[in-house]
Tab-separated table of C-alpha atoms and ligand atoms in Angstrom:
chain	number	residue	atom	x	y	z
A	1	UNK	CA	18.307	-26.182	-2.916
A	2	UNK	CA	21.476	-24.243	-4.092
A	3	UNK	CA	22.269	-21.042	-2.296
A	4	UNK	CA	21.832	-18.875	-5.075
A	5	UNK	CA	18.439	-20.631	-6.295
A	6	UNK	CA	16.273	-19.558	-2.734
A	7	UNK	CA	14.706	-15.849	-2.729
A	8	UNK	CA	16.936	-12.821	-2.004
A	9	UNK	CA	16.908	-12.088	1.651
A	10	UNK	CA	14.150	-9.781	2.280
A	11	UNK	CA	12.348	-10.783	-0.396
A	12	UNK	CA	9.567	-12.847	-0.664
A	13	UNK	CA	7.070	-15.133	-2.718
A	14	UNK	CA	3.361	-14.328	-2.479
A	15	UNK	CA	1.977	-17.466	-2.245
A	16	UNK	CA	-2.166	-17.241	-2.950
A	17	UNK	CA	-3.644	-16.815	0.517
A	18	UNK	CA	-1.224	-14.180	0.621
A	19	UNK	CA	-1.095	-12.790	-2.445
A	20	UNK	CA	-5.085	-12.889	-2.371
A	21	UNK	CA	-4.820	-10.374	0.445
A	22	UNK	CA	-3.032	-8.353	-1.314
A	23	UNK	CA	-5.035	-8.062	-4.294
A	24	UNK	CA	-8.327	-7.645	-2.098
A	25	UNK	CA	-5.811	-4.491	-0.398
A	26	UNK	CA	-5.324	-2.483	-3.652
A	27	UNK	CA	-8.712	-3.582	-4.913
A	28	UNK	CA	-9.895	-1.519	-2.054
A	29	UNK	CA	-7.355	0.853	-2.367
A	30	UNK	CA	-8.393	1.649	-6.058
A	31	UNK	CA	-11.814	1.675	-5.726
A	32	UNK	CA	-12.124	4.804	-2.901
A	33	UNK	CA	-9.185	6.625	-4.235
A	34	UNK	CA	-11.210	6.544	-7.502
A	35	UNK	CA	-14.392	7.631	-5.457
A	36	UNK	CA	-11.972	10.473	-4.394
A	37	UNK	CA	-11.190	11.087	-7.760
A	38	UNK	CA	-7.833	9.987	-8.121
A	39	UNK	CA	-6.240	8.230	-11.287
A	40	UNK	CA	-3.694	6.262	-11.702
A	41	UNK	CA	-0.222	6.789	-12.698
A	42	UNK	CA	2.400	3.832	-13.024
A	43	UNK	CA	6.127	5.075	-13.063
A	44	UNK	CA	9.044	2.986	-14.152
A	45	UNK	CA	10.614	0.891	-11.252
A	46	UNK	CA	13.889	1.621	-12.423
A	47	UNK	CA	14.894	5.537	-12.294
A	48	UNK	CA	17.993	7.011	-12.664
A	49	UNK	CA	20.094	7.275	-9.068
A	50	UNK	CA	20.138	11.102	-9.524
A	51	UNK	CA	16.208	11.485	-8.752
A	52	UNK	CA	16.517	9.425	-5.640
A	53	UNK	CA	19.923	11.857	-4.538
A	54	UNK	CA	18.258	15.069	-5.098
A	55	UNK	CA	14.598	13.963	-3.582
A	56	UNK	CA	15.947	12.182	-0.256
A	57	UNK	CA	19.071	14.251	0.506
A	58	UNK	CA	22.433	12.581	1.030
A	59	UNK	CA	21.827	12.416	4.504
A	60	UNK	CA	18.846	10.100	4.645
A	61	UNK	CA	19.007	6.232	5.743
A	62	UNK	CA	17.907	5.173	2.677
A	63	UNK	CA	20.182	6.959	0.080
A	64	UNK	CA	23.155	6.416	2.279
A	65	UNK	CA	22.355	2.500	3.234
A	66	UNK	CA	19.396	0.769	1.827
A	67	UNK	CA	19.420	1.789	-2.077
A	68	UNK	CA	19.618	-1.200	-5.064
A	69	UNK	CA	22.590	0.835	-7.020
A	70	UNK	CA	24.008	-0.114	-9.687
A	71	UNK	CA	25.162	0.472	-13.025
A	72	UNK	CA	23.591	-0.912	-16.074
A	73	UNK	CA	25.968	-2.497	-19.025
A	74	UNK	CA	25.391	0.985	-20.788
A	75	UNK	CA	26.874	2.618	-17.674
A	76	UNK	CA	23.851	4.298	-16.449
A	77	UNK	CA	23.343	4.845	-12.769
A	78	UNK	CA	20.578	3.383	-11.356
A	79	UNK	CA	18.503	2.443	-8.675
A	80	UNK	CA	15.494	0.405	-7.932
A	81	UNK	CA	13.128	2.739	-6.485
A	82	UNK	CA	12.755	3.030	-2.845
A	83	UNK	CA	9.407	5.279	-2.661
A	84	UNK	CA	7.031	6.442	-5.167
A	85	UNK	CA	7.028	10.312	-4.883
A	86	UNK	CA	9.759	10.782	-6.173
A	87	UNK	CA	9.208	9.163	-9.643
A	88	UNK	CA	5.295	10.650	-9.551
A	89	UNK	CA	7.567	14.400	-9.503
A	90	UNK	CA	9.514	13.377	-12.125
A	91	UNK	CA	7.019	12.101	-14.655
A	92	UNK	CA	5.145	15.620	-13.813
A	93	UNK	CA	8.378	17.133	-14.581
A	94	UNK	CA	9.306	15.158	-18.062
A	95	UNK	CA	5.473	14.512	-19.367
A	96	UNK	CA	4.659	18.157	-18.892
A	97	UNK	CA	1.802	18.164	-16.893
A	98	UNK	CA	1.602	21.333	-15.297
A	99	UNK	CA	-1.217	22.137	-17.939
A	100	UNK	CA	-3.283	19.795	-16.552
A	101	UNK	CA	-3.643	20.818	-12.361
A	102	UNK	CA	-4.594	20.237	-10.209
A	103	UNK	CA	-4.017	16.581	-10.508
A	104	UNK	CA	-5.072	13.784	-8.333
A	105	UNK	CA	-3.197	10.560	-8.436
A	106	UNK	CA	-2.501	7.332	-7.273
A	107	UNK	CA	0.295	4.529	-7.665
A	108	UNK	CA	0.676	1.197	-6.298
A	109	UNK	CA	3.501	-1.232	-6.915
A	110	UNK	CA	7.169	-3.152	-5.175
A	111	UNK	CA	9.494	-0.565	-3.481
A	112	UNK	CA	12.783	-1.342	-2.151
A	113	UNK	CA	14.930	-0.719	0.458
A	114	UNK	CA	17.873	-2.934	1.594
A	115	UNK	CA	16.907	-2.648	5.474
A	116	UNK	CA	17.238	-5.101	8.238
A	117	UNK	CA	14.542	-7.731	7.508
A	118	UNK	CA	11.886	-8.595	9.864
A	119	UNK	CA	8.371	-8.939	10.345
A	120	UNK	CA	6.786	-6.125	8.618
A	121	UNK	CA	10.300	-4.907	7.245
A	122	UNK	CA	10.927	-6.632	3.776
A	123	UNK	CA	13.811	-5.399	1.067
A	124	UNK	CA	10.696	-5.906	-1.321
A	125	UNK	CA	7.821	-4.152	-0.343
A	126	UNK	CA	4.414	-2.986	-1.890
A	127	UNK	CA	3.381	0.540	-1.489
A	128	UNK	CA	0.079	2.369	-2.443
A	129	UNK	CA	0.218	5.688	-2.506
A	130	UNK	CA	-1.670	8.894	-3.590
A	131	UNK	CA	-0.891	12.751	-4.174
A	132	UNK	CA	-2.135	15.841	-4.937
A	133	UNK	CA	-0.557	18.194	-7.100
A	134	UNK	CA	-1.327	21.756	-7.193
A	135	UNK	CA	-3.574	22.597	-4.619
A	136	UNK	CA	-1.861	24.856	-1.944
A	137	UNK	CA	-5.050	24.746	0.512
A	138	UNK	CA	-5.135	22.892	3.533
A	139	UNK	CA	-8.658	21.254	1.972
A	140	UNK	CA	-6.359	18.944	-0.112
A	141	UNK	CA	-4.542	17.845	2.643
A	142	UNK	CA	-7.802	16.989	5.013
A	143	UNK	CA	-8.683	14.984	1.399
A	144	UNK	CA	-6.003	12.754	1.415
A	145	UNK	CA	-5.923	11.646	4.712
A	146	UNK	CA	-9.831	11.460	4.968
A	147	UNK	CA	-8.896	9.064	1.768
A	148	UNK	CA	-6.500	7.087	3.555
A	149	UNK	CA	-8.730	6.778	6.836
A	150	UNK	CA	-11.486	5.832	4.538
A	151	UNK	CA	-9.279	2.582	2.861
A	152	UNK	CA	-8.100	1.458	6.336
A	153	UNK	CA	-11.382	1.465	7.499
A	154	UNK	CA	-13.026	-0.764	4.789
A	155	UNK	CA	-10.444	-3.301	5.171
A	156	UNK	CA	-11.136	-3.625	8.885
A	157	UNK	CA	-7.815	-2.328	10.110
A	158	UNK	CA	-8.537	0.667	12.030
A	159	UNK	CA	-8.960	-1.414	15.541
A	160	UNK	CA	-5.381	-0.917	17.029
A	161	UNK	CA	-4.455	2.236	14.198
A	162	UNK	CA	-4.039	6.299	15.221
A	163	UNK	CA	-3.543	8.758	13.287
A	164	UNK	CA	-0.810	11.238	14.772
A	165	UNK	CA	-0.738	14.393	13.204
A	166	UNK	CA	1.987	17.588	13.428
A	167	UNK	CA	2.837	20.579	11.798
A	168	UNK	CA	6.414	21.754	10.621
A	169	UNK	CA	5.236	24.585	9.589
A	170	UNK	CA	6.711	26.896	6.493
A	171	UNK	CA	10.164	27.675	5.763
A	172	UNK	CA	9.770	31.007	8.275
A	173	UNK	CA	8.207	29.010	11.038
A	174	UNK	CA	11.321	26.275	10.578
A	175	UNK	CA	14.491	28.599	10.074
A	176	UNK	CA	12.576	30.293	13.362
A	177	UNK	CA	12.747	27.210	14.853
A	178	UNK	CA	15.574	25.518	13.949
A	179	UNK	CA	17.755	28.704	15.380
A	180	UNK	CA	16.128	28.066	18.450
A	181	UNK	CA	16.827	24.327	18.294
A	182	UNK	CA	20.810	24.744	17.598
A	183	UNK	CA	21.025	27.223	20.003
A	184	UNK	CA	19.638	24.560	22.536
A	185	UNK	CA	21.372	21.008	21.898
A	186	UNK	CA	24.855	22.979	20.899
A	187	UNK	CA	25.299	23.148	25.027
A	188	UNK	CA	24.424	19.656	25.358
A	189	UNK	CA	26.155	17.871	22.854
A	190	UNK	CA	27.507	15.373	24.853
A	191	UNK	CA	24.776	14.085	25.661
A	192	UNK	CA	23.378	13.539	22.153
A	193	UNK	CA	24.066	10.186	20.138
A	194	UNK	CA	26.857	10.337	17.474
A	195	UNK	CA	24.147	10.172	14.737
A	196	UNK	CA	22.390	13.461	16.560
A	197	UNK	CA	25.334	15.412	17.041
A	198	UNK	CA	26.242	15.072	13.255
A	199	UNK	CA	22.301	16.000	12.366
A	200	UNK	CA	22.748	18.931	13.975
A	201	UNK	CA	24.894	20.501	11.820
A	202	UNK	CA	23.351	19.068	8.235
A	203	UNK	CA	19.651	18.382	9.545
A	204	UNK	CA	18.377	19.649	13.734
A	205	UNK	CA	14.609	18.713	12.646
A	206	UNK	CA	15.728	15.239	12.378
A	207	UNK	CA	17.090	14.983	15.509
A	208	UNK	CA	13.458	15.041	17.028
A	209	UNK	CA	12.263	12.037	15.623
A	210	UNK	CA	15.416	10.149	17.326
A	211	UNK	CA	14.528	7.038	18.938
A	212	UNK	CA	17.659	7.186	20.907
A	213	UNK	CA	17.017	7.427	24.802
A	214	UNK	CA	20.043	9.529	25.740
A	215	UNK	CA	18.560	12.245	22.721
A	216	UNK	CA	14.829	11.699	24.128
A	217	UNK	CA	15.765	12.653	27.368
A	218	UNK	CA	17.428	15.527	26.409
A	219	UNK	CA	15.447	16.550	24.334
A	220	UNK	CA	12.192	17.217	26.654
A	221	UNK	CA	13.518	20.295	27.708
A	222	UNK	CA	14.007	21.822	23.960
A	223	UNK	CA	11.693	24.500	22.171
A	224	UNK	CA	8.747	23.589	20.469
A	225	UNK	CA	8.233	23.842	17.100
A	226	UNK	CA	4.760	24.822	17.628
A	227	UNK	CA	5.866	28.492	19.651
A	228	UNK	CA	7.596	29.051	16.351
A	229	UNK	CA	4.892	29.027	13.938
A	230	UNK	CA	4.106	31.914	11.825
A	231	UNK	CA	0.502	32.884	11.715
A	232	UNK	CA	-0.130	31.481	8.343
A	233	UNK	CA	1.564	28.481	9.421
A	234	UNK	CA	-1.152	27.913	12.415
A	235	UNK	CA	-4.021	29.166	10.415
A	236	UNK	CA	-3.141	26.014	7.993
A	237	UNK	CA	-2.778	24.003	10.719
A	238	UNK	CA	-5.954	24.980	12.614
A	239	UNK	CA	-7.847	24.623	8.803
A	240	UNK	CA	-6.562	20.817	8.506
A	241	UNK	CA	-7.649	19.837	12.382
A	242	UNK	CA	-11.104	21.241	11.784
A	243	UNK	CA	-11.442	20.060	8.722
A	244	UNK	CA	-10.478	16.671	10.460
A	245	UNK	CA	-13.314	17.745	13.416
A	246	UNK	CA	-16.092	18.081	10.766
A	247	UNK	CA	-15.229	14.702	9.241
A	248	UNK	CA	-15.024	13.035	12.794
A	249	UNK	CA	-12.217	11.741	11.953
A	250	UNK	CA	-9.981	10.909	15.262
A	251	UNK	CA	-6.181	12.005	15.897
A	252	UNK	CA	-3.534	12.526	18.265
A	253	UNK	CA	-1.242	15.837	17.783
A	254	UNK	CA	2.330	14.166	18.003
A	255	UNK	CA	4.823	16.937	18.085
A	256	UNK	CA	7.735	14.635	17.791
A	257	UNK	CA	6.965	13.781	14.116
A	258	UNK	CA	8.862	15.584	11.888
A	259	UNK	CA	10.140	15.282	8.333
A	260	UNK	CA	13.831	16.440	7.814
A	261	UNK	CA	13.874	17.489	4.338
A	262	UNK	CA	13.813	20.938	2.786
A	263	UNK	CA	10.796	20.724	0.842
A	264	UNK	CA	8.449	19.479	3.371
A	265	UNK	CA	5.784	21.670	5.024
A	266	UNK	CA	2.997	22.289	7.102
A	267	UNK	CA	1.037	18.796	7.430
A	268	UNK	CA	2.777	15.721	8.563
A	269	UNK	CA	0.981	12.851	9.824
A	270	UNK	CA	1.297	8.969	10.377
A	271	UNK	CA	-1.322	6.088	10.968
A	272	UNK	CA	0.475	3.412	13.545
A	273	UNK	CA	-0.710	0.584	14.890
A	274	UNK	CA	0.373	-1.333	18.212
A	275	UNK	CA	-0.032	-4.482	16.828
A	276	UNK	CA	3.261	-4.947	14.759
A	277	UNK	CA	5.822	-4.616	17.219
A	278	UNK	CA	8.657	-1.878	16.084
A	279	UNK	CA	7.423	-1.596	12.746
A	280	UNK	CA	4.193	0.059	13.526
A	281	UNK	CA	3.646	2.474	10.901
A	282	UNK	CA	1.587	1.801	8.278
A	283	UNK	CA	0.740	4.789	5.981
A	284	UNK	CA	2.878	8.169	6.074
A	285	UNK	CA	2.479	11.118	4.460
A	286	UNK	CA	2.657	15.087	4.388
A	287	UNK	CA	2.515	18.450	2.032
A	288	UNK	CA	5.466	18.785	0.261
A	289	UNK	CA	5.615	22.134	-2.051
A	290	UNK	CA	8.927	22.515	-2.679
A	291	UNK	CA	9.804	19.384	-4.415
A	292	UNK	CA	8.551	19.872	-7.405
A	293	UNK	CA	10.841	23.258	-7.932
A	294	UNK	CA	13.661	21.315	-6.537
A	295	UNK	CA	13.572	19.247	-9.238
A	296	UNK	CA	13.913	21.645	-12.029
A	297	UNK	CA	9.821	21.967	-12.246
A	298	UNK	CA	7.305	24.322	-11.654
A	299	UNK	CA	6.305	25.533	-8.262
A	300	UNK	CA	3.738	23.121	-7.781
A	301	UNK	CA	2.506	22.363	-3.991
A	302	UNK	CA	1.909	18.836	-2.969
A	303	UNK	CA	0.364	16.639	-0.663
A	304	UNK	CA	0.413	12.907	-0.407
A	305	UNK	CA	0.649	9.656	1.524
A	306	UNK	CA	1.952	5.775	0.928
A	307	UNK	CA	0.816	2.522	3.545
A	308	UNK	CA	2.600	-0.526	3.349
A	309	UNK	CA	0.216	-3.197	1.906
A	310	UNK	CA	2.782	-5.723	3.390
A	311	UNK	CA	1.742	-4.405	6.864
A	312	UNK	CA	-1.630	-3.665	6.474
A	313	UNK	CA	-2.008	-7.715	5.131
A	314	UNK	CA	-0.830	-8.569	9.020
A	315	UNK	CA	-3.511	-6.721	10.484
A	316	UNK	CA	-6.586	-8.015	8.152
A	317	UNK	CA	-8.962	-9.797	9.404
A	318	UNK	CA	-10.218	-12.870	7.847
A	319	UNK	CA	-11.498	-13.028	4.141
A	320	UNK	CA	-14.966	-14.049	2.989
A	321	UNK	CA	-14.271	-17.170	0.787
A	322	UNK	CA	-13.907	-16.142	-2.958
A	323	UNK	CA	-16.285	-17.205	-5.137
A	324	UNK	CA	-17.269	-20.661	-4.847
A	325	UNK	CA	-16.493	-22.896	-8.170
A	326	UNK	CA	-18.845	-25.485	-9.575
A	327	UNK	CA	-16.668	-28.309	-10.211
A	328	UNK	CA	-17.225	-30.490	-13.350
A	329	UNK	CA	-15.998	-34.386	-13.289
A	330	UNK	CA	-15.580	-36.062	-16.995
A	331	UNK	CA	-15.142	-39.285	-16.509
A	332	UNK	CA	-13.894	-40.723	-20.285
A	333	UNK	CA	-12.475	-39.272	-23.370
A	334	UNK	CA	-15.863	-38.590	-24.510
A	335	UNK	CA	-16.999	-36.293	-21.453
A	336	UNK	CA	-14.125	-34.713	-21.507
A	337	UNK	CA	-14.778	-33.435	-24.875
A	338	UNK	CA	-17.750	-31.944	-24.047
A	339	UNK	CA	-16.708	-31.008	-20.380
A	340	UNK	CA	-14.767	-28.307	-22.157
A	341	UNK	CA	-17.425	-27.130	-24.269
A	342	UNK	CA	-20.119	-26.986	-20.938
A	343	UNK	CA	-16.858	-24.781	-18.875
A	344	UNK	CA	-16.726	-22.694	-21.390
A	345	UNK	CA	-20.244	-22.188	-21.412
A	346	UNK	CA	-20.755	-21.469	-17.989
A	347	UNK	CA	-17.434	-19.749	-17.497
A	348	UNK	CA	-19.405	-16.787	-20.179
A	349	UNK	CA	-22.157	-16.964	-17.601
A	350	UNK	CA	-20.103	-15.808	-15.216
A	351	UNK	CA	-19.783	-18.858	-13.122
A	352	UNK	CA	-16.121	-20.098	-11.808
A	353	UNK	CA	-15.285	-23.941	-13.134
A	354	UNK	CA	-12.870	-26.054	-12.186
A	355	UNK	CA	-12.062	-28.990	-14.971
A	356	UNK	CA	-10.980	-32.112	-12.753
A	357	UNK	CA	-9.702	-34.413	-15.387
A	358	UNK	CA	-7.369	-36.581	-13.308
A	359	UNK	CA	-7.340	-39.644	-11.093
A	360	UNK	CA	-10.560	-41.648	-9.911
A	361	UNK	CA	-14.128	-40.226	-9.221
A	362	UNK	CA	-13.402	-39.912	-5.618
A	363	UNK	CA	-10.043	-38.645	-5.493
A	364	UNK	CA	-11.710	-35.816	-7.692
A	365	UNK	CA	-14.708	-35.095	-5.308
A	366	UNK	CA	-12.365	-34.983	-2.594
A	367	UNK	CA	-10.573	-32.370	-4.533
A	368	UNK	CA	-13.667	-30.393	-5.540
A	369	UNK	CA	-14.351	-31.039	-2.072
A	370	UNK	CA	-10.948	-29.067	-0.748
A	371	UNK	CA	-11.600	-26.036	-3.240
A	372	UNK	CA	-14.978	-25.431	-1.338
A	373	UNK	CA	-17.137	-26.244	-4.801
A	374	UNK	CA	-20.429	-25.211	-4.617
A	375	UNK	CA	-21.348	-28.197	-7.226
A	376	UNK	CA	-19.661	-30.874	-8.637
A	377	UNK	CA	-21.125	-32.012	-12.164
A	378	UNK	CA	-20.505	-35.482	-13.419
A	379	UNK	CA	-20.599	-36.513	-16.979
A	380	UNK	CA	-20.023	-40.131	-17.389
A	381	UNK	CA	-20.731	-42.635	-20.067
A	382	UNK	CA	-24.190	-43.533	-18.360
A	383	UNK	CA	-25.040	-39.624	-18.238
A	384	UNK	CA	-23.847	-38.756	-21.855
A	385	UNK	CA	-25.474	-41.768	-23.454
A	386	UNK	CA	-28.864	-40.183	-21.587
A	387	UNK	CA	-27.976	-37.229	-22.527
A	388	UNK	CA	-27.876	-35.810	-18.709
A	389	UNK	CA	-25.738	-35.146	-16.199
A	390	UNK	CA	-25.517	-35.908	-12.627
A	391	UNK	CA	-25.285	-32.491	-10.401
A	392	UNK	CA	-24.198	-33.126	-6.813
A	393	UNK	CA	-25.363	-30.052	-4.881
A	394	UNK	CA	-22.419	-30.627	-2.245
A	395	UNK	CA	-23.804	-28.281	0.793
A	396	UNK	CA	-27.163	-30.054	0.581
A	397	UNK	CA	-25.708	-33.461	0.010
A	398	UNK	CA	-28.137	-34.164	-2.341
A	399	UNK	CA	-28.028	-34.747	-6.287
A	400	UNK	CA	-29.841	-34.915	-9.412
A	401	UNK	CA	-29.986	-35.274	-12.990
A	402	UNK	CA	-30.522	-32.222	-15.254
A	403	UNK	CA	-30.791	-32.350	-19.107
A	404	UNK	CA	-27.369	-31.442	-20.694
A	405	UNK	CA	-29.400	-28.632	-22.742
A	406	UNK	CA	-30.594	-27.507	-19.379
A	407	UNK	CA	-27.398	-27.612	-17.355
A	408	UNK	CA	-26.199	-23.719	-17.853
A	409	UNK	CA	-29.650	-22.508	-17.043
A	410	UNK	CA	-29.646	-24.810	-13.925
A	411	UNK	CA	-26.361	-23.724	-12.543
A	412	UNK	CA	-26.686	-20.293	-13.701
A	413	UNK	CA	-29.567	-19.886	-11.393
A	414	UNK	CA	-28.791	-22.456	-8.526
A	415	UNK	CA	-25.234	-20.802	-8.013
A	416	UNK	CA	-26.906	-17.370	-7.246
A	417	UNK	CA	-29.790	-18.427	-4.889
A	418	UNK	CA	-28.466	-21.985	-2.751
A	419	UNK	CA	-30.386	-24.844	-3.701
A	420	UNK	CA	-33.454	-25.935	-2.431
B	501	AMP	P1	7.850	5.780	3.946
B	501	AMP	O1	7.970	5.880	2.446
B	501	AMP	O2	9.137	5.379	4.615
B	501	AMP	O3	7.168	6.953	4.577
B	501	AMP	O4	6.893	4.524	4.199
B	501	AMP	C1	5.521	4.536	3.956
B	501	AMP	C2	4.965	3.219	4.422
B	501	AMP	O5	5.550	2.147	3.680
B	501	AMP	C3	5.290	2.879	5.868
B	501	AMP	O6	4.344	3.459	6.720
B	501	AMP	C4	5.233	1.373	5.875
B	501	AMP	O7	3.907	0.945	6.019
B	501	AMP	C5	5.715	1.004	4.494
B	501	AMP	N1	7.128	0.566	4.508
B	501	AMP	C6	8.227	1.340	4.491
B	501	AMP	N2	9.339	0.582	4.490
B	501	AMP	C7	8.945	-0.700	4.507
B	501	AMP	C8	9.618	-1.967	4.508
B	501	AMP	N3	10.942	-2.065	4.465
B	501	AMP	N4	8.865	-3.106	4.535
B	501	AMP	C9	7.514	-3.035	4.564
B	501	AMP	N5	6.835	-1.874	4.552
B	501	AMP	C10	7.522	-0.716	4.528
């Protein structure tokens, strides 16, 4: 195939086993968030490059490496959206709902980000996420992760997952901090990484989530954010881990996580799992309050998470088969004719057909056969001219012939209970 005909690097077709796992994901997803009461909101995938600038920071890997940018024929800037926060913000911001908070919501859909491609690590990923807007008490944030621990542990995925959990604190506890933080690494700048010593001018909390050795090491002598939290700060803090007791819901404090921007606060926290290699984590998330105001909106608090349904898909274990079909064989123009009638029929019972309408009788068993049919039902001359048709009950091996009048009642009830 031609070059420019194969998939953009990074990108990827869902082919159905896959994209079955997927769907069976946000099916999950959906149904607990909604049991949490959150609704859905679907933003635009294209938003204008400015949101992405203002809600990521210059400094970020993402605005200054990985964004789609481009301009559009009408000379708009754009990007294809690399998170879903942002865009949640903005359609708060534009559709006015401030009148409506506290609001709960939720958002699945493709993301991208033009990183280095690997397992796990696509330019084209899916994200589900959830937030809550305008609820400044730690309760929301012991919500949303209870939420998320609740979805990764109905799909089975919580085997090789913790949860690691930190808190930055508010704006007193991090200026606090950060002071203390300069005052530290400014003496040992030579032995920080390039990318460290420039962070610590525009960004010092960053530099504790490096994953540079040289920084690591020096930084296990350096203050602790923690011995510069304000007492509101650790009363928040000490609300969300009992909160987190009462639910039973495990954890590992991890004071290395950090988020670098401005309007983060207070609760951080990641679920990562050891069984993916580098790209272990698999749902992030944190209280962000000053992003709404940053954006021209309302003071409105937040709090919020996304996973990675292309990661969580690795670690899921095996399917039940979806529902069996019953597989229906015409065999002449005739049967085929009413064949479509009889799916039809059964299909408004509720029952999954497959119409096998070419090649011989035993190419299409094998078929039926392959798609893990339940029953195959043959109409051929003989049957039709006796008005029957021959059911083939293909666990049981055995068969039978049931009145064509008879044949949705039949199936109806033989595809709920297994034949006997
Ligand atoms: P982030 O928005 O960077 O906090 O990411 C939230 C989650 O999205 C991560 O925990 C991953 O599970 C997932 N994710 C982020 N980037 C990628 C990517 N390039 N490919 C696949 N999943 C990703």
């Amino acid at each position: 195939m031609s070059q420019s005909l194969k998939t953009v690097k990074g990108m990827r077709d869902l082919l159905p086993e896959v994209a079955r796992k997927f769907r069976h994901i946000e099916t999950v997803a959906t149904d607990l968030s909604q049991l949490y009461g959150f609704e859905e909101i679907q933003t635009p995938i294209l938003e204008p490059t400015a949101l992405f600038l203002r809600t990521l920071g210059d400094t970020s890997d993402i605005v200054t490496k990985e964004m789609y940018r481009f301009t559009d024929h009408g000379g708009d800037d754009l990007v294809l959206r690399p998170e879903g926060t942002a865009g949640v913000a903005r359609a708060f911001i534009n559709e006015g709902l401030a009148q409506h908070l506290p609001l709960k919501l939720f958002y699945h859909g493709p993301m991208f980000r033009r990183e280095r491609p690997q397992r796990g690590r696509y330019r084209q990923f899916f994200q589900f996420g959830v937030e809550i807007l305008g609820v400044e008490k730690p309760q929301a944030d012991i919500e949303v992760i209870a939420c998320g621990y609740r979805i990764l542990k109905s799909l089975g995925v919580l085997g090789t997952v913790t949860l690691h959990l930190n808190t930055i604190g508010d704006s007193a506890s991090r200026n606090a901090f950060k002071e203390k933080l300069v005052a530290y690494l400014s003496d040992k700048k030579d032995q920080l990484s390039k990318e460290s010593v420039e962070r610590l001018e525009k960004n010092p909390l960053r530099i504790l989530d490096s994953k540079d050795a040289g920084d690591k090491a020096v930084l296990t002598g350096a203050p602790k954010l923690k011995d510069s939290l304000t007492e509101e700060a650790q009363l928040f803090f000490n609300n969300v881990v009992e909160g987190l007791g009462i639910l039973e819901i495990p954890y590992v404090i991890d004071e290395r996580l950090v988020r670098g921007l401005d309007y983060y606060g207070h609760t951080v926290f990641e679920f990562t799992t050891t069984a993916l290699g580098a790209q272990s984590a698999i749902l992030a998330g944190g209280r962000y309050d000053g992003l709404i105001s940053d954006l021209g909106g309302p003071k409105t608090s937040g709090v919020g998470w996304a996973f990675g349904v292309d990661r969580i898909v690795e670690l899921l274990p095996e399917l039940p088969v979806a529902k069996k079909p019953i597989a229906i064989i015409p065999m002449g123009p005739e049967a085929e004719t009413m064949a479509l009638k009889l799916a039809e029929d059964l299909r408004s019972n509720g029952l999954s057909i497959e119409l096998g309408f070419s090649g011989n009788l035993a190419k299409r068993m094998k078929r039926a056969d392959k798609l893990g049919a339940s029953h195959a039902v043959i109409l051929g001359s003989d049957e039709i001219a006796k008005q029957v048709a021959m059911v083939k009950f293909l666990k049981l091996g055995t068969q039978e012939e049931v009145p064509i009048r008879d044949l949705v009642a039949r199936l109806s009830h033989s595809s709920t209970k297994e034949p006997s």
